[in-house]
Amino acid sequence: MLTLTTDFGDSGYVGAVRGSILAIDPEARIVDLTHGVPPHDVRSGAFALFSAVPYYPEGATHIVVVDPGVGTDRRGIALEAGGHTFVGPDNGVLRPVARKLGGIDRVVELTEDKYVNEDISRTFHGRDVFAPVGAHLNVGVDLADLGRELREDELVDLSFGEPWIEDGTWTTEAVHVDRFGNVTTNIQGGTVLDEAAWGATAVVETKDLRLEAALHRTYRHAEPDEPTLVIGSAGFAELAMREESFADRHGIEVGDDIRIQFLPREDPTEPRADES
């Protein structure tokens, strides 16, 4: 199985990548993980992989083309992590998902010409480098045959950061904004549930904004027009609104700093979230 993750949208570039794969492996099973990554947004591409790849079977090969540095001296790489294989640019897009899968097992720079297209466009390595390499991997070529082995510390890194807490206040950031306008932070859901009970109220501050948001199990539990905190499907705390975009309503963008503090419980005998 081959998956494709790109920022190509509904353009014909997707078809060109698929054609390059099928020219090598006509029987390839190609799955579109997403082509909706915002243009050039490496971090959003990394989050898409982080959220989706663990639900694919081991043995899958993932071709990733979110590549604003195409044609420069940035490297093309292939790596193995947790039973999955990835092909893409060395710009950090592959690092978070590799960590989530337990870390990089092997990584190589793509230097072997016989596994890429004969004529390589300087502006379309997705078609001419990453797609054919992924196809060759899918038919059994070993990672070591693709080029020079690299150390993990030679790679460009990218992470979603870590929140820090002081005097009961988390300082976090907007890691991702999805198409519904939900704002994902880098606070692990389990950390939130250690701190607060369902229904607890948090004070949220960002930019010039200060509001209160209740911790709910689902978006639907919130009242219309009410900000809420939920534990999203990727396992992180999210700021959201019921059937409305929290990000648009409050002008939140990826990278914005956010501070969150839960108010003391009115009834200290109320069970915490993990006890209810």
C-alpha atoms as an extended CHARMM CRD file, in Angstrom:
* protein
*
       276  EXT
         1         1  MET       CA              0.0000000000        0.0000000000        0.0000000000  PROA      1               0.0000000000
         2         2  LEU       CA              1.1500000000        3.5150000000       -0.8710000000  PROA      2               0.0000000000
         3         3  THR       CA             -0.3220000000        6.6730000000        0.6490000000  PROA      3               0.0000000000
         4         4  LEU       CA             -0.0320000000       10.2050000000       -0.6820000000  PROA      4               0.0000000000
         5         5  THR       CA              0.1140000000       13.3500000000        1.4420000000  PROA      5               0.0000000000
         6         6  THR       CA              0.5210000000       16.6110000000       -0.4630000000  PROA      6               0.0000000000
         7         7  ASP       CA             -0.4320000000       20.2690000000       -0.6060000000  PROA      7               0.0000000000
         8         8  PHE       CA             -1.6000000000       19.8820000000       -4.2220000000  PROA      8               0.0000000000
         9         9  GLY       CA             -5.3350000000       20.2390000000       -3.5680000000  PROA      9               0.0000000000
        10        10  ASP       CA             -7.4470000000       19.2240000000       -6.5650000000  PROA      10              0.0000000000
        11        11  SER       CA             -4.7650000000       20.0630000000       -9.1330000000  PROA      11              0.0000000000
        12        12  GLY       CA             -3.4420000000       17.7750000000      -11.8440000000  PROA      12              0.0000000000
        13        13  TYR       CA             -0.2040000000       17.4230000000       -9.9070000000  PROA      13              0.0000000000
        14        14  VAL       CA             -1.8670000000       14.6130000000       -7.9570000000  PROA      14              0.0000000000
        15        15  GLY       CA             -2.5440000000       12.7210000000      -11.1710000000  PROA      15              0.0000000000
        16        16  ALA       CA              1.0530000000       13.1650000000      -12.2940000000  PROA      16              0.0000000000
        17        17  VAL       CA              2.3440000000       11.6730000000       -9.0340000000  PROA      17              0.0000000000
        18        18  ARG       CA             -0.0310000000        8.7330000000       -9.3630000000  PROA      18              0.0000000000
        19        19  GLY       CA              1.0620000000        8.1760000000      -12.9570000000  PROA      19              0.0000000000
        20        20  SER       CA              4.7060000000        8.1300000000      -11.9550000000  PROA      20              0.0000000000
        21        21  ILE       CA              3.9260000000        5.4080000000       -9.3970000000  PROA      21              0.0000000000
        22        22  LEU       CA              1.8320000000        3.3110000000      -11.7680000000  PROA      22              0.0000000000
        23        23  ALA       CA              4.4740000000        3.4230000000      -14.4950000000  PROA      23              0.0000000000
        24        24  ILE       CA              6.7030000000        1.4170000000      -12.1310000000  PROA      24              0.0000000000
        25        25  ASP       CA              4.1000000000       -0.5910000000      -10.2210000000  PROA      25              0.0000000000
        26        26  PRO       CA              0.8710000000       -0.9200000000      -12.2480000000  PROA      26              0.0000000000
        27        27  GLU       CA             -0.7380000000       -2.9640000000       -9.4560000000  PROA      27              0.0000000000
        28        28  ALA       CA             -0.0140000000       -0.4110000000       -6.7390000000  PROA      28              0.0000000000
        29        29  ARG       CA             -2.7780000000        0.2610000000       -4.2380000000  PROA      29              0.0000000000
        30        30  ILE       CA             -2.6700000000        4.0340000000       -3.7980000000  PROA      30              0.0000000000
        31        31  VAL       CA             -4.5460000000        5.7240000000       -0.9570000000  PROA      31              0.0000000000
        32        32  ASP       CA             -4.9230000000        9.5050000000       -0.6990000000  PROA      32              0.0000000000
        33        33  LEU       CA             -4.1640000000       10.3390000000        2.9130000000  PROA      33              0.0000000000
        34        34  THR       CA             -4.7820000000       14.0240000000        2.1160000000  PROA      34              0.0000000000
        35        35  HSD       CA             -4.1020000000       16.5900000000       -0.5810000000  PROA      35              0.0000000000
        36        36  GLY       CA             -5.6080000000       19.3430000000        1.5490000000  PROA      36              0.0000000000
        37        37  VAL       CA             -2.4740000000       20.4970000000        3.3670000000  PROA      37              0.0000000000
        38        38  PRO       CA             -2.3250000000       24.3080000000        3.0170000000  PROA      38              0.0000000000
        39        39  PRO       CA              0.2720000000       25.3080000000        0.4040000000  PROA      39              0.0000000000
        40        40  HSD       CA              3.8540000000       25.1430000000        1.7130000000  PROA      40              0.0000000000
        41        41  ASP       CA              2.6380000000       24.4130000000        5.2750000000  PROA      41              0.0000000000
        42        42  VAL       CA              5.1530000000       21.8270000000        6.4740000000  PROA      42              0.0000000000
        43        43  ARG       CA              3.8100000000       21.8400000000       10.0070000000  PROA      43              0.0000000000
        44        44  SER       CA              0.2520000000       21.0980000000        8.8980000000  PROA      44              0.0000000000
        45        45  GLY       CA              1.5580000000       18.2930000000        6.7220000000  PROA      45              0.0000000000
        46        46  ALA       CA              3.3990000000       16.8770000000        9.7120000000  PROA      46              0.0000000000
        47        47  PHE       CA              0.2120000000       17.0220000000       11.8010000000  PROA      47              0.0000000000
        48        48  ALA       CA             -1.7870000000       15.2130000000        9.1140000000  PROA      48              0.0000000000
        49        49  LEU       CA              0.7370000000       12.3650000000        9.1140000000  PROA      49              0.0000000000
        50        50  PHE       CA              0.9190000000       12.3250000000       12.9250000000  PROA      50              0.0000000000
        51        51  SER       CA             -2.8680000000       12.0200000000       13.1450000000  PROA      51              0.0000000000
        52        52  ALA       CA             -3.4930000000        9.4690000000       10.3820000000  PROA      52              0.0000000000
        53        53  VAL       CA             -0.5180000000        7.1700000000        9.7930000000  PROA      53              0.0000000000
        54        54  PRO       CA             -0.8850000000        5.1090000000       13.0120000000  PROA      54              0.0000000000
        55        55  TYR       CA             -4.2120000000        3.8260000000       11.6610000000  PROA      55              0.0000000000
        56        56  TYR       CA             -2.6200000000        2.3250000000        8.5480000000  PROA      56              0.0000000000
        57        57  PRO       CA             -1.2530000000       -1.2240000000        8.5480000000  PROA      57              0.0000000000
        58        58  GLU       CA              2.4260000000       -1.8160000000        9.0640000000  PROA      58              0.0000000000
        59        59  GLY       CA              4.2180000000       -2.2620000000        5.7800000000  PROA      59              0.0000000000
        60        60  ALA       CA              2.6210000000        0.8030000000        4.1920000000  PROA      60              0.0000000000
        61        61  THR       CA              4.8150000000        3.2660000000        2.3120000000  PROA      61              0.0000000000
        62        62  HSD       CA              3.9180000000        6.9490000000        2.7040000000  PROA      62              0.0000000000
        63        63  ILE       CA              4.9180000000        9.4540000000        0.0110000000  PROA      63              0.0000000000
        64        64  VAL       CA              4.9120000000       13.0110000000        1.3350000000  PROA      64              0.0000000000
        65        65  VAL       CA              5.1310000000       16.0820000000       -0.8820000000  PROA      65              0.0000000000
        66        66  VAL       CA              4.8770000000       19.2520000000        1.1730000000  PROA      66              0.0000000000
        67        67  ASP       CA              8.0480000000       20.7230000000       -0.1950000000  PROA      67              0.0000000000
        68        68  PRO       CA              8.5030000000       24.4990000000       -0.3320000000  PROA      68              0.0000000000
        69        69  GLY       CA             12.2740000000       23.9410000000       -0.6990000000  PROA      69              0.0000000000
        70        70  VAL       CA             11.9910000000       21.8850000000       -3.8890000000  PROA      70              0.0000000000
        71        71  GLY       CA             14.9140000000       22.4370000000       -6.2560000000  PROA      71              0.0000000000
        72        72  THR       CA             17.2400000000       23.7840000000       -3.5700000000  PROA      72              0.0000000000
        73        73  ASP       CA             19.9480000000       21.8800000000       -1.7290000000  PROA      73              0.0000000000
        74        74  ARG       CA             17.4560000000       20.3550000000        0.7200000000  PROA      74              0.0000000000
        75        75  ARG       CA             17.7830000000       16.5640000000        0.7360000000  PROA      75              0.0000000000
        76        76  GLY       CA             15.2880000000       13.9450000000       -0.2860000000  PROA      76              0.0000000000
        77        77  ILE       CA             15.1120000000       11.1240000000        2.2360000000  PROA      77              0.0000000000
        78        78  ALA       CA             13.4890000000        7.7870000000        2.9400000000  PROA      78              0.0000000000
        79        79  LEU       CA             13.1130000000        6.4240000000        6.4460000000  PROA      79              0.0000000000
        80        80  GLU       CA             11.6170000000        3.5380000000        8.3630000000  PROA      80              0.0000000000
        81        81  ALA       CA              9.7910000000        3.8980000000       11.6750000000  PROA      81              0.0000000000
        82        82  GLY       CA              7.4730000000        1.5370000000       13.5090000000  PROA      82              0.0000000000
        83        83  GLY       CA              6.9650000000       -0.7760000000       10.5390000000  PROA      83              0.0000000000
        84        84  HSD       CA              6.1490000000        2.0950000000        8.1460000000  PROA      84              0.0000000000
        85        85  THR       CA              8.2830000000        3.5920000000        5.3840000000  PROA      85              0.0000000000
        86        86  PHE       CA              8.2680000000        7.2770000000        4.4260000000  PROA      86              0.0000000000
        87        87  VAL       CA              9.6190000000        9.1350000000        1.4040000000  PROA      87              0.0000000000
        88        88  GLY       CA              9.7820000000       12.9170000000        1.2430000000  PROA      88              0.0000000000
        89        89  PRO       CA             11.8390000000       16.0490000000        1.7470000000  PROA      89              0.0000000000
        90        90  ASP       CA             14.1990000000       16.5560000000        4.6690000000  PROA      90              0.0000000000
        91        91  ASN       CA             12.3400000000       19.5690000000        6.0110000000  PROA      91              0.0000000000
        92        92  GLY       CA             10.9840000000       18.1400000000        9.2750000000  PROA      92              0.0000000000
        93        93  VAL       CA              7.6300000000       16.9830000000        7.9050000000  PROA      93              0.0000000000
        94        94  LEU       CA              8.3770000000       13.3320000000        8.7460000000  PROA      94              0.0000000000
        95        95  ARG       CA              9.8120000000       13.8280000000       12.2320000000  PROA      95              0.0000000000
        96        96  PRO       CA              6.6930000000       14.0190000000       14.4820000000  PROA      96              0.0000000000
        97        97  VAL       CA              5.0830000000       10.8960000000       13.0500000000  PROA      97              0.0000000000
        98        98  ALA       CA              8.3820000000        9.0080000000       13.2660000000  PROA      98              0.0000000000
        99        99  ARG       CA              8.6300000000        9.8880000000       16.9620000000  PROA      99              0.0000000000
       100       100  LYS       CA              5.0300000000        8.8090000000       17.5210000000  PROA      100             0.0000000000
       101       101  LEU       CA              5.8150000000        5.4350000000       15.9340000000  PROA      101             0.0000000000
       102       102  GLY       CA              8.7360000000        4.8760000000       18.3030000000  PROA      102             0.0000000000
       103       103  GLY       CA             11.5530000000        6.6520000000       16.5000000000  PROA      103             0.0000000000
       104       104  ILE       CA             13.5200000000        6.2890000000       13.2920000000  PROA      104             0.0000000000
       105       105  ASP       CA             14.9350000000        2.8290000000       12.6320000000  PROA      105             0.0000000000
       106       106  ARG       CA             16.8160000000        3.6430000000        9.4130000000  PROA      106             0.0000000000
       107       107  VAL       CA             17.1300000000        6.7130000000        7.2180000000  PROA      107             0.0000000000
       108       108  VAL       CA             18.9100000000        7.3350000000        3.9120000000  PROA      108             0.0000000000
       109       109  GLU       CA             19.4750000000       10.2330000000        1.5670000000  PROA      109             0.0000000000
       110       110  LEU       CA             18.0500000000        9.6070000000       -1.9200000000  PROA      110             0.0000000000
       111       111  THR       CA             21.2440000000        9.5920000000       -3.9980000000  PROA      111             0.0000000000
       112       112  GLU       CA             20.8050000000        6.5270000000       -6.2300000000  PROA      112             0.0000000000
       113       113  ASP       CA             19.7310000000        7.7470000000       -9.6730000000  PROA      113             0.0000000000
       114       114  LYS       CA             18.3350000000        4.4630000000      -10.9600000000  PROA      114             0.0000000000
       115       115  TYR       CA             15.2920000000        4.7080000000       -8.6720000000  PROA      115             0.0000000000
       116       116  VAL       CA             14.1360000000        8.1450000000       -9.8430000000  PROA      116             0.0000000000
       117       117  ASN       CA             12.8150000000        9.4160000000      -13.1770000000  PROA      117             0.0000000000
       118       118  GLU       CA             15.3590000000       10.0030000000      -15.9230000000  PROA      118             0.0000000000
       119       119  ASP       CA             14.3730000000       13.6420000000      -16.4260000000  PROA      119             0.0000000000
       120       120  ILE       CA             13.9450000000       15.4260000000      -13.0870000000  PROA      120             0.0000000000
       121       121  SER       CA             12.1610000000       18.7530000000      -12.9280000000  PROA      121             0.0000000000
       122       122  ARG       CA             13.7200000000       21.1440000000      -10.4400000000  PROA      122             0.0000000000
       123       123  THR       CA             10.2110000000       22.1610000000       -9.4010000000  PROA      123             0.0000000000
       124       124  PHE       CA              8.4610000000       18.7740000000       -9.1700000000  PROA      124             0.0000000000
       125       125  HSD       CA             10.4000000000       16.2500000000       -7.1030000000  PROA      125             0.0000000000
       126       126  GLY       CA              7.0900000000       14.7780000000       -5.9750000000  PROA      126             0.0000000000
       127       127  ARG       CA              6.5690000000       13.3430000000       -9.4500000000  PROA      127             0.0000000000
       128       128  ASP       CA             10.1710000000       12.6900000000      -10.4540000000  PROA      128             0.0000000000
       129       129  VAL       CA             11.8680000000       11.6170000000       -7.1980000000  PROA      129             0.0000000000
       130       130  PHE       CA              9.5410000000       10.7660000000       -4.3160000000  PROA      130             0.0000000000
       131       131  ALA       CA              6.8530000000        8.9470000000       -6.3370000000  PROA      131             0.0000000000
       132       132  PRO       CA              9.2210000000        6.6080000000       -8.2090000000  PROA      132             0.0000000000
       133       133  VAL       CA             11.2230000000        5.9130000000       -5.0580000000  PROA      133             0.0000000000
       134       134  GLY       CA              8.0100000000        5.0390000000       -3.2060000000  PROA      134             0.0000000000
       135       135  ALA       CA              6.9440000000        2.7680000000       -6.0390000000  PROA      135             0.0000000000
       136       136  HSD       CA             10.2790000000        0.9290000000       -6.0070000000  PROA      136             0.0000000000
       137       137  LEU       CA             10.0030000000        0.4540000000       -2.2490000000  PROA      137             0.0000000000
       138       138  ASN       CA              6.5010000000       -0.9140000000       -2.7430000000  PROA      138             0.0000000000
       139       139  VAL       CA              7.8160000000       -3.6350000000       -5.0760000000  PROA      139             0.0000000000
       140       140  GLY       CA             10.5530000000       -4.7030000000       -2.6940000000  PROA      140             0.0000000000
       141       141  VAL       CA             13.6030000000       -2.4620000000       -3.1160000000  PROA      141             0.0000000000
       142       142  ASP       CA             15.4340000000       -2.1630000000        0.1830000000  PROA      142             0.0000000000
       143       143  LEU       CA             15.9380000000        1.2080000000        1.8380000000  PROA      143             0.0000000000
       144       144  ALA       CA             19.6980000000        0.7030000000        1.8580000000  PROA      144             0.0000000000
       145       145  ASP       CA             19.7390000000        0.5440000000       -1.9490000000  PROA      145             0.0000000000
       146       146  LEU       CA             18.3840000000        4.0780000000       -2.2930000000  PROA      146             0.0000000000
       147       147  GLY       CA             21.4300000000        5.9970000000       -1.1220000000  PROA      147             0.0000000000
       148       148  ARG       CA             23.7090000000        7.0580000000        1.6870000000  PROA      148             0.0000000000
       149       149  GLU       CA             22.7260000000        6.2010000000        5.2380000000  PROA      149             0.0000000000
       150       150  LEU       CA             22.1720000000        9.1910000000        7.5170000000  PROA      150             0.0000000000
       151       151  ARG       CA             22.1840000000        9.6910000000       11.2580000000  PROA      151             0.0000000000
       152       152  GLU       CA             18.9910000000       10.9690000000       12.8230000000  PROA      152             0.0000000000
       153       153  ASP       CA             20.7770000000       14.0310000000       14.1750000000  PROA      153             0.0000000000
       154       154  GLU       CA             21.6550000000       15.0590000000       10.5990000000  PROA      154             0.0000000000
       155       155  LEU       CA             17.9940000000       15.5820000000        9.7390000000  PROA      155             0.0000000000
       156       156  VAL       CA             15.9900000000       18.7770000000        9.9230000000  PROA      156             0.0000000000
       157       157  ASP       CA             13.8140000000       18.5800000000       13.0230000000  PROA      157             0.0000000000
       158       158  LEU       CA             10.2570000000       19.7010000000       13.6620000000  PROA      158             0.0000000000
       159       159  SER       CA              8.1460000000       19.2030000000       16.7440000000  PROA      159             0.0000000000
       160       160  PHE       CA              4.8610000000       20.4530000000       18.1110000000  PROA      160             0.0000000000
       161       161  GLY       CA              6.6320000000       21.7110000000       21.2210000000  PROA      161             0.0000000000
       162       162  GLU       CA              5.8380000000       21.0720000000       24.8550000000  PROA      162             0.0000000000
       163       163  PRO       CA              3.5140000000       23.0860000000       27.0930000000  PROA      163             0.0000000000
       164       164  TRP       CA              4.8290000000       24.3430000000       30.3790000000  PROA      164             0.0000000000
       165       165  ILE       CA              2.9130000000       25.0630000000       33.5510000000  PROA      165             0.0000000000
       166       166  GLU       CA              3.5670000000       27.6610000000       36.2290000000  PROA      166             0.0000000000
       167       167  ASP       CA              1.2770000000       28.6030000000       39.1230000000  PROA      167             0.0000000000
       168       168  GLY       CA             -1.4920000000       26.4790000000       37.6520000000  PROA      168             0.0000000000
       169       169  THR       CA             -1.3990000000       28.0980000000       34.2100000000  PROA      169             0.0000000000
       170       170  TRP       CA             -0.4390000000       26.1880000000       31.0760000000  PROA      170             0.0000000000
       171       171  THR       CA              1.4010000000       28.0900000000       28.3880000000  PROA      171             0.0000000000
       172       172  THR       CA              0.8050000000       26.3010000000       25.1190000000  PROA      172             0.0000000000
       173       173  GLU       CA              0.4040000000       27.1850000000       21.4600000000  PROA      173             0.0000000000
       174       174  ALA       CA             -1.9300000000       26.6340000000       18.5410000000  PROA      174             0.0000000000
       175       175  VAL       CA             -0.3490000000       23.6280000000       16.8310000000  PROA      175             0.0000000000
       176       176  HSD       CA             -3.0320000000       23.0530000000       14.2220000000  PROA      176             0.0000000000
       177       177  VAL       CA             -6.3130000000       24.5450000000       13.0200000000  PROA      177             0.0000000000
       178       178  ASP       CA             -8.5780000000       22.0680000000       11.2450000000  PROA      178             0.0000000000
       179       179  ARG       CA            -11.1530000000       22.8130000000        8.5560000000  PROA      179             0.0000000000
       180       180  PHE       CA            -13.8490000000       23.1960000000       11.2260000000  PROA      180             0.0000000000
       181       181  GLY       CA            -11.8530000000       25.9010000000       12.9980000000  PROA      181             0.0000000000
       182       182  ASN       CA            -10.9730000000       23.7570000000       16.0140000000  PROA      182             0.0000000000
       183       183  VAL       CA             -7.6470000000       24.8460000000       17.5030000000  PROA      183             0.0000000000
       184       184  THR       CA             -5.3700000000       22.0140000000       18.6030000000  PROA      184             0.0000000000
       185       185  THR       CA             -2.8710000000       22.7600000000       21.3740000000  PROA      185             0.0000000000
       186       186  ASN       CA              0.1480000000       20.6860000000       22.3770000000  PROA      186             0.0000000000
       187       187  ILE       CA             -1.3350000000       19.7640000000       25.7810000000  PROA      187             0.0000000000
       188       188  GLN       CA             -1.8320000000       16.0140000000       26.0220000000  PROA      188             0.0000000000
       189       189  GLY       CA             -5.3810000000       15.0260000000       26.8240000000  PROA      189             0.0000000000
       190       190  GLY       CA             -4.3110000000       12.8220000000       29.7000000000  PROA      190             0.0000000000
       191       191  THR       CA             -2.6340000000       15.8090000000       31.3450000000  PROA      191             0.0000000000
       192       192  VAL       CA             -5.8850000000       17.7680000000       31.1780000000  PROA      192             0.0000000000
       193       193  LEU       CA             -7.8770000000       14.9010000000       32.6570000000  PROA      193             0.0000000000
       194       194  ASP       CA             -5.4090000000       14.6440000000       35.5260000000  PROA      194             0.0000000000
       195       195  GLU       CA             -6.1410000000       18.2740000000       36.3230000000  PROA      195             0.0000000000
       196       196  ALA       CA             -9.8510000000       18.8040000000       35.7540000000  PROA      196             0.0000000000
       197       197  ALA       CA            -13.2690000000       17.1670000000       35.7970000000  PROA      197             0.0000000000
       198       198  TRP       CA            -15.6690000000       17.1510000000       32.8790000000  PROA      198             0.0000000000
       199       199  GLY       CA            -17.5920000000       20.4080000000       33.0320000000  PROA      199             0.0000000000
       200       200  ALA       CA            -14.7460000000       22.2890000000       34.7080000000  PROA      200             0.0000000000
       201       201  THR       CA            -14.2040000000       25.8550000000       33.5400000000  PROA      201             0.0000000000
       202       202  ALA       CA            -10.9110000000       27.1540000000       32.1980000000  PROA      202             0.0000000000
       203       203  VAL       CA             -9.8240000000       30.7180000000       31.6330000000  PROA      203             0.0000000000
       204       204  VAL       CA             -8.2470000000       31.0120000000       28.1810000000  PROA      204             0.0000000000
       205       205  GLU       CA             -6.0340000000       33.9530000000       27.2250000000  PROA      205             0.0000000000
       206       206  THR       CA             -4.4120000000       34.6450000000       23.8660000000  PROA      206             0.0000000000
       207       207  LYS       CA             -3.5110000000       37.9050000000       22.1200000000  PROA      207             0.0000000000
       208       208  ASP       CA             -5.9730000000       40.4600000000       23.5650000000  PROA      208             0.0000000000
       209       209  LEU       CA             -8.5900000000       37.7890000000       24.2030000000  PROA      209             0.0000000000
       210       210  ARG       CA             -9.7600000000       36.4750000000       27.5610000000  PROA      210             0.0000000000
       211       211  LEU       CA            -12.6470000000       34.0130000000       27.7560000000  PROA      211             0.0000000000
       212       212  GLU       CA            -13.9490000000       31.0500000000       29.6920000000  PROA      212             0.0000000000
       213       213  ALA       CA            -14.3290000000       27.5750000000       28.1880000000  PROA      213             0.0000000000
       214       214  ALA       CA            -15.8610000000       24.4900000000       29.7700000000  PROA      214             0.0000000000
       215       215  LEU       CA            -14.2320000000       21.0670000000       29.4220000000  PROA      215             0.0000000000
       216       216  HSD       CA            -16.6510000000       18.7990000000       27.5520000000  PROA      216             0.0000000000
       217       217  ARG       CA            -16.5130000000       15.2240000000       26.2770000000  PROA      217             0.0000000000
       218       218  THR       CA            -17.8540000000       16.2100000000       22.8310000000  PROA      218             0.0000000000
       219       219  TYR       CA            -18.4650000000       19.3480000000       20.7820000000  PROA      219             0.0000000000
       220       220  ARG       CA            -22.1890000000       18.7140000000       21.0340000000  PROA      220             0.0000000000
       221       221  HSD       CA            -22.1460000000       18.9750000000       24.8220000000  PROA      221             0.0000000000
       222       222  ALA       CA            -21.3160000000       22.6730000000       24.5230000000  PROA      222             0.0000000000
       223       223  GLU       CA            -24.0760000000       25.2280000000       24.2120000000  PROA      223             0.0000000000
       224       224  PRO       CA            -24.3450000000       27.1490000000       20.9270000000  PROA      224             0.0000000000
       225       225  ASP       CA            -21.9980000000       30.1470000000       20.9220000000  PROA      225             0.0000000000
       226       226  GLU       CA            -20.1020000000       28.7050000000       23.9250000000  PROA      226             0.0000000000
       227       227  PRO       CA            -16.3340000000       28.1420000000       23.7340000000  PROA      227             0.0000000000
       228       228  THR       CA            -15.3320000000       24.6760000000       24.8570000000  PROA      228             0.0000000000
       229       229  LEU       CA            -12.3000000000       22.5160000000       25.5340000000  PROA      229             0.0000000000
       230       230  VAL       CA            -12.3950000000       18.9420000000       24.2550000000  PROA      230             0.0000000000
       231       231  ILE       CA             -9.8600000000       16.1490000000       23.9260000000  PROA      231             0.0000000000
       232       232  GLY       CA             -9.5200000000       15.7910000000       20.1690000000  PROA      232             0.0000000000
       233       233  SER       CA             -9.0340000000       12.6230000000       18.1800000000  PROA      233             0.0000000000
       234       234  ALA       CA             -5.2570000000       13.1960000000       17.9640000000  PROA      234             0.0000000000
       235       235  GLY       CA             -5.0740000000       13.0900000000       21.7670000000  PROA      235             0.0000000000
       236       236  PHE       CA             -4.4990000000       16.8130000000       22.3850000000  PROA      236             0.0000000000
       237       237  ALA       CA             -6.6580000000       19.4490000000       24.0610000000  PROA      237             0.0000000000
       238       238  GLU       CA             -8.6190000000       21.5060000000       21.5260000000  PROA      238             0.0000000000
       239       239  LEU       CA            -10.3900000000       24.8400000000       21.7450000000  PROA      239             0.0000000000
       240       240  ALA       CA            -13.6360000000       24.6880000000       19.8050000000  PROA      240             0.0000000000
       241       241  MET       CA            -17.1660000000       25.9230000000       19.3940000000  PROA      241             0.0000000000
       242       242  ARG       CA            -20.2740000000       23.9200000000       18.5930000000  PROA      242             0.0000000000
       243       243  GLU       CA            -20.8430000000       24.0080000000       14.8250000000  PROA      243             0.0000000000
       244       244  GLU       CA            -18.7520000000       27.1640000000       14.4850000000  PROA      244             0.0000000000
       245       245  SER       CA            -15.1010000000       28.0320000000       13.9060000000  PROA      245             0.0000000000
       246       246  PHE       CA            -13.3250000000       28.9630000000       17.1230000000  PROA      246             0.0000000000
       247       247  ALA       CA            -10.3200000000       30.1010000000       15.1070000000  PROA      247             0.0000000000
       248       248  ASP       CA            -12.3030000000       32.4350000000       12.8640000000  PROA      248             0.0000000000
       249       249  ARG       CA            -14.4300000000       33.8140000000       15.6970000000  PROA      249             0.0000000000
       250       250  HSD       CA            -11.3960000000       34.6990000000       17.7860000000  PROA      250             0.0000000000
       251       251  GLY       CA             -8.7100000000       35.2880000000       15.1600000000  PROA      251             0.0000000000
       252       252  ILE       CA             -6.4710000000       32.3830000000       16.1890000000  PROA      252             0.0000000000
       253       253  GLU       CA             -3.6680000000       31.2110000000       13.9040000000  PROA      253             0.0000000000
       254       254  VAL       CA             -1.1450000000       28.3890000000       14.0840000000  PROA      254             0.0000000000
       255       255  GLY       CA              1.7620000000       29.4310000000       16.2990000000  PROA      255             0.0000000000
       256       256  ASP       CA             -0.2360000000       31.7630000000       18.5440000000  PROA      256             0.0000000000
       257       257  ASP       CA              0.5760000000       31.4880000000       22.2500000000  PROA      257             0.0000000000
       258       258  ILE       CA             -2.3110000000       30.3970000000       24.4620000000  PROA      258             0.0000000000
       259       259  ARG       CA             -2.5990000000       30.3570000000       28.2610000000  PROA      259             0.0000000000
       260       260  ILE       CA             -5.0860000000       28.0670000000       29.9830000000  PROA      260             0.0000000000
       261       261  GLN       CA             -5.9390000000       27.8980000000       33.6820000000  PROA      261             0.0000000000
       262       262  PHE       CA             -8.7070000000       25.8150000000       35.2320000000  PROA      262             0.0000000000
       263       263  LEU       CA            -10.7550000000       27.5560000000       37.9000000000  PROA      263             0.0000000000
       264       264  PRO       CA            -11.0710000000       25.8240000000       41.2890000000  PROA      264             0.0000000000
       265       265  ARG       CA            -13.9580000000       23.4090000000       41.4710000000  PROA      265             0.0000000000
       266       266  GLU       CA            -16.9880000000       24.7780000000       43.3190000000  PROA      266             0.0000000000
       267       267  ASP       CA            -17.5800000000       21.3100000000       44.7730000000  PROA      267             0.0000000000
       268       268  PRO       CA            -14.2110000000       19.7460000000       45.7370000000  PROA      268             0.0000000000
       269       269  THR       CA            -15.9560000000       16.4000000000       46.2780000000  PROA      269             0.0000000000
       270       270  GLU       CA            -16.8380000000       16.2050000000       42.5700000000  PROA      270             0.0000000000
       271       271  PRO       CA            -14.8580000000       13.3560000000       41.0050000000  PROA      271             0.0000000000
       272       272  ARG       CA            -12.0670000000       14.1640000000       38.5840000000  PROA      272             0.0000000000
       273       273  ALA       CA            -12.4520000000       13.2000000000       34.9550000000  PROA      273             0.0000000000
       274       274  ASP       CA            -10.6430000000        9.8940000000       35.2650000000  PROA      274             0.0000000000
       275       275  GLU       CA            -12.8750000000        8.8820000000       38.2030000000  PROA      275             0.0000000000
       276       276  SER       CA            -16.2500000000        9.6430000000       36.6000000000  PROA      276             0.0000000000
